Amino acid sequence: MDRQIISKLDIQQLKFIDFHTHSQIQDGDDVLEVVSIHPDKYKHATYYTIGYHPWWTLNILDDTQINIMRMHYLQNSNCLGLGEFGLDKIKGNNLDVQEEIVIQQLLLANELNAPVVLHCVRAFDRLLRLAKNYKQTPWVVHGFVRNKTLAQQVIDAGIYLSIAPHNQMTATMQEMLAYLPEDRMFLETDSDFTLTIQQRYAIFADIKGLEISTIQTVLFENFKKFFSEKWQYHIG
C-alpha cells in the first residue's frame, strides 16, 4: 500500500465532511469531500470510494472488475473504502442479480478490511439479512430518507446512516433527523448541489438544537472512526 501522505488534514481546523458526493466541487478549504466513483466512469478525486453501482451494473462481476476495486484500495491511500454499491428495487437488474453483485463486493471488502458505502432503495429487508451474514467491516447506507423506526433497525444492525438535509423535507424525515444519534451518522450532498454541505450542516444543527461546530466535531470523529484503516496515513 502507498503510505505517502498526500494531503494532511489540519486537525486544528474543523471541517465540513461531505461524506458522499459524485463530483469534487471544493466548496472551500473547510470542506472535505469523499467522491463516489464507479470503476467504468473513473475520474480524479482527492478522497474517494469505488464500487459497482446497481444502476450501471447489470451482470455478475468478473475477476477483472473485482481486481480493479482491489488494486484501487490496496495501491491508493486516498481510496478510503468500497462503494457505492447496493440494492435498488426501482432501477437496475432484478434484485436477485443485484444481491449476487453486492455479495461479490462485500466479500472483497471483508478480504481487504475495507469500509463500505451502500445504496439501498426499498430493499432494506434484504440489506439487513445480508448484514447478518456478511458484515465484517464498517457499513453506511447513504441517502437515507426513511422514518425513524427503520433508521433504528439499521443502526441496531451496526450500520451508519448518511443524510442530505434540505429545505423541503417531509415531517417524517425531519422527525427521523431529530431522532438520529449524532455518533451513528454523516451528512452528504450526493448528486444534489442546490445546497452546499455547509448549508446542510446548518439545517441539521437547527433541527438538533446544537451549534454547527458541535456537529462538525462529532461527524469528523465518526469519519475518522469509519475510515480508520486508511485515514491514519493522512493524519500522520
XYZ file of C-alpha atoms in Angstrom:
236
model
C 0.000 0.000 0.000
C 1.161 3.507 -0.835
C 1.545 5.127 2.573
C 2.679 8.508 1.308
C 0.653 11.257 2.945
C -0.805 13.158 0.008
C -2.833 15.733 1.855
C -2.611 16.153 5.628
C -5.662 17.476 7.408
C -5.104 20.337 9.804
C -6.877 18.822 12.787
C -6.961 22.208 14.486
C -9.432 23.434 11.852
C -12.894 21.902 11.875
C -14.000 20.513 8.544
C -17.367 20.104 6.906
C -17.366 16.467 5.807
C -19.309 15.858 2.597
C -19.425 12.140 3.191
C -20.856 11.149 -0.193
C -20.779 13.119 -3.424
C -20.282 12.360 -7.099
C -18.319 15.473 -8.035
C -15.419 17.144 -6.308
C -16.650 20.740 -6.215
C -14.410 22.077 -3.418
C -16.760 24.431 -1.632
C -13.825 25.784 0.353
C -10.781 24.942 2.403
C -13.083 23.978 5.252
C -14.688 21.134 3.227
C -13.516 17.549 2.888
C -15.321 15.611 0.160
C -15.470 11.861 -0.374
C -16.334 11.232 -4.036
C -18.145 8.037 -5.004
C -16.596 6.617 -8.178
C -17.863 3.870 -10.474
C -14.883 1.954 -11.931
C -16.187 2.356 -15.503
C -16.592 6.099 -15.006
C -13.343 6.795 -13.180
C -12.327 10.392 -12.579
C -9.753 12.003 -10.342
C -10.736 12.829 -6.782
C -8.661 13.655 -3.737
C -10.543 11.243 -1.484
C -12.865 8.626 -2.888
C -14.610 5.277 -2.605
C -15.040 2.896 -5.537
C -17.732 0.363 -6.362
C -20.171 -1.031 -8.937
C -23.470 0.851 -8.602
C -26.650 -1.186 -9.266
C -27.935 1.280 -11.877
C -24.948 0.708 -14.157
C -24.026 -2.879 -13.310
C -26.367 -5.417 -14.863
C -24.209 -8.547 -14.810
C -22.244 -10.546 -12.262
C -18.772 -9.066 -11.855
C -15.827 -10.824 -13.458
C -12.352 -11.228 -11.961
C -11.021 -8.182 -13.810
C -13.708 -5.922 -12.347
C -13.129 -7.224 -8.848
C -9.394 -6.743 -9.260
C -9.868 -3.105 -10.336
C -11.507 -2.406 -6.971
C -8.871 -4.415 -5.119
C -5.985 -2.540 -6.725
C -7.517 0.877 -6.074
C -7.902 0.097 -2.404
C -4.507 -1.526 -1.970
C -2.450 0.905 -4.036
C -4.017 4.311 -3.420
C -4.099 5.695 0.110
C -6.791 8.180 -0.996
C -9.186 5.354 -1.832
C -10.837 5.247 1.574
C -13.356 2.453 1.048
C -15.579 0.497 -1.335
C -18.902 1.730 -2.732
C -21.269 2.844 -3.509
C -22.939 -0.416 -4.378
C -26.178 -1.958 -3.239
C -29.800 -2.810 -3.927
C -32.460 -0.834 -5.789
C -35.984 -2.184 -6.243
C -36.881 0.583 -8.709
C -33.908 0.750 -11.066
C -31.351 -1.771 -12.312
C -31.421 -5.542 -12.790
C -33.700 -7.803 -10.730
C -32.938 -7.891 -7.017
C -31.596 -11.449 -7.039
C -28.864 -10.486 -9.514
C -28.207 -7.236 -7.662
C -27.778 -9.184 -4.438
C -25.201 -11.510 -6.007
C -23.218 -8.475 -7.206
C -23.426 -6.934 -3.733
C -22.176 -10.157 -2.135
C -19.187 -10.200 -4.505
C -18.213 -6.707 -3.344
C -18.889 -7.441 0.323
C -16.594 -10.460 0.168
C -13.889 -8.221 -1.294
C -14.477 -5.639 1.441
C -14.042 -8.346 4.056
C -10.865 -9.574 2.365
C -9.423 -6.043 2.381
C -10.896 -4.969 5.731
C -12.441 -2.061 3.805
C -15.423 0.062 4.916
C -18.482 0.010 2.663
C -20.845 2.712 1.326
C -24.242 1.253 0.396
C -27.108 2.274 -1.868
C -30.497 0.921 -0.783
C -33.911 1.724 -2.265
C -36.909 -0.243 -0.963
C -34.768 -3.298 -0.205
C -33.883 -2.897 3.454
C -35.172 -6.371 4.302
C -32.542 -7.878 2.021
C -29.858 -5.483 3.191
C -30.408 -6.293 6.858
C -30.305 -10.006 6.046
C -27.003 -9.507 4.220
C -25.637 -7.646 7.236
C -26.222 -10.691 9.418
C -24.205 -12.894 7.071
C -21.523 -10.631 5.594
C -20.936 -7.526 7.703
C -17.346 -7.622 8.999
C -16.287 -4.020 8.340
C -17.977 -0.619 8.866
C -21.069 -0.079 6.688
C -23.040 3.063 5.916
C -26.293 3.476 3.969
C -26.104 6.765 2.118
C -29.026 8.955 1.049
C -31.312 7.705 3.821
C -34.743 9.395 3.744
C -36.963 6.919 5.575
C -38.615 7.013 9.007
C -37.088 6.793 12.449
C -38.298 3.217 13.014
C -36.345 1.904 10.028
C -33.422 4.149 10.959
C -33.256 2.451 14.352
C -33.366 -1.011 12.755
C -30.443 -0.124 10.513
C -28.458 1.382 13.386
C -29.212 -1.665 15.541
C -27.604 -3.763 12.799
C -24.402 -1.753 13.335
C -24.809 0.315 10.179
C -24.259 4.089 9.936
C -26.624 6.407 8.028
C -25.673 9.297 5.742
C -28.277 12.015 5.150
C -28.672 15.039 2.866
C -30.896 17.519 4.776
C -32.692 20.138 2.688
C -35.313 22.844 2.986
C -38.304 20.831 1.771
C -38.067 17.711 3.916
C -41.192 15.829 4.904
C -42.259 15.844 8.530
C -41.265 12.155 8.670
C -37.723 12.921 7.531
C -37.407 15.820 9.970
C -38.611 13.577 12.788
C -36.049 10.942 11.764
C -33.237 13.517 11.739
C -34.203 14.824 15.163
C -34.183 11.261 16.461
C -30.864 10.093 14.970
C -27.896 9.759 17.352
C -25.152 12.015 16.000
C -22.457 9.407 16.587
C -24.058 6.984 14.081
C -24.436 9.250 11.055
C -22.908 11.502 8.407
C -24.080 14.365 6.188
C -23.736 14.482 2.401
C -24.711 16.302 -0.787
C -24.852 13.202 -3.038
C -25.793 14.461 -6.534
C -27.838 17.463 -5.365
C -25.761 20.632 -5.385
C -28.646 23.057 -4.842
C -27.410 23.327 -1.255
C -23.813 23.259 -0.080
C -22.644 20.880 2.598
C -22.265 23.876 4.931
C -25.960 24.712 4.453
C -26.917 21.108 5.147
C -24.932 21.164 8.384
C -26.797 24.336 9.355
C -30.194 22.726 8.692
C -29.268 19.680 10.741
C -27.837 21.759 13.591
C -31.076 23.744 13.724
C -33.146 20.546 13.929
C -30.932 19.203 16.692
C -30.676 22.498 18.561
C -26.878 22.255 18.532
C -24.029 24.503 17.452
C -22.674 23.811 13.974
C -19.203 23.389 15.465
C -20.555 20.621 17.701
C -21.949 18.783 14.672
C -18.633 19.229 12.849
C -16.699 17.775 15.754
C -18.928 14.727 16.174
C -19.167 13.923 12.469
C -15.424 14.296 11.980
C -14.873 11.807 14.799
C -17.326 9.473 13.045
C -15.391 9.951 9.812
C -12.051 9.102 11.407
C -13.522 6.001 13.022
C -15.307 4.797 9.892
C -12.287 5.232 7.615
C -9.658 4.451 10.244
C -7.933 1.810 8.098
C -6.797 4.483 5.624
C -7.162 7.782 7.460
C -4.218 7.053 9.742
C -1.935 7.628 6.735
C -3.311 11.120 6.217
C -3.037 12.412 9.761
C 0.427 11.006 10.406
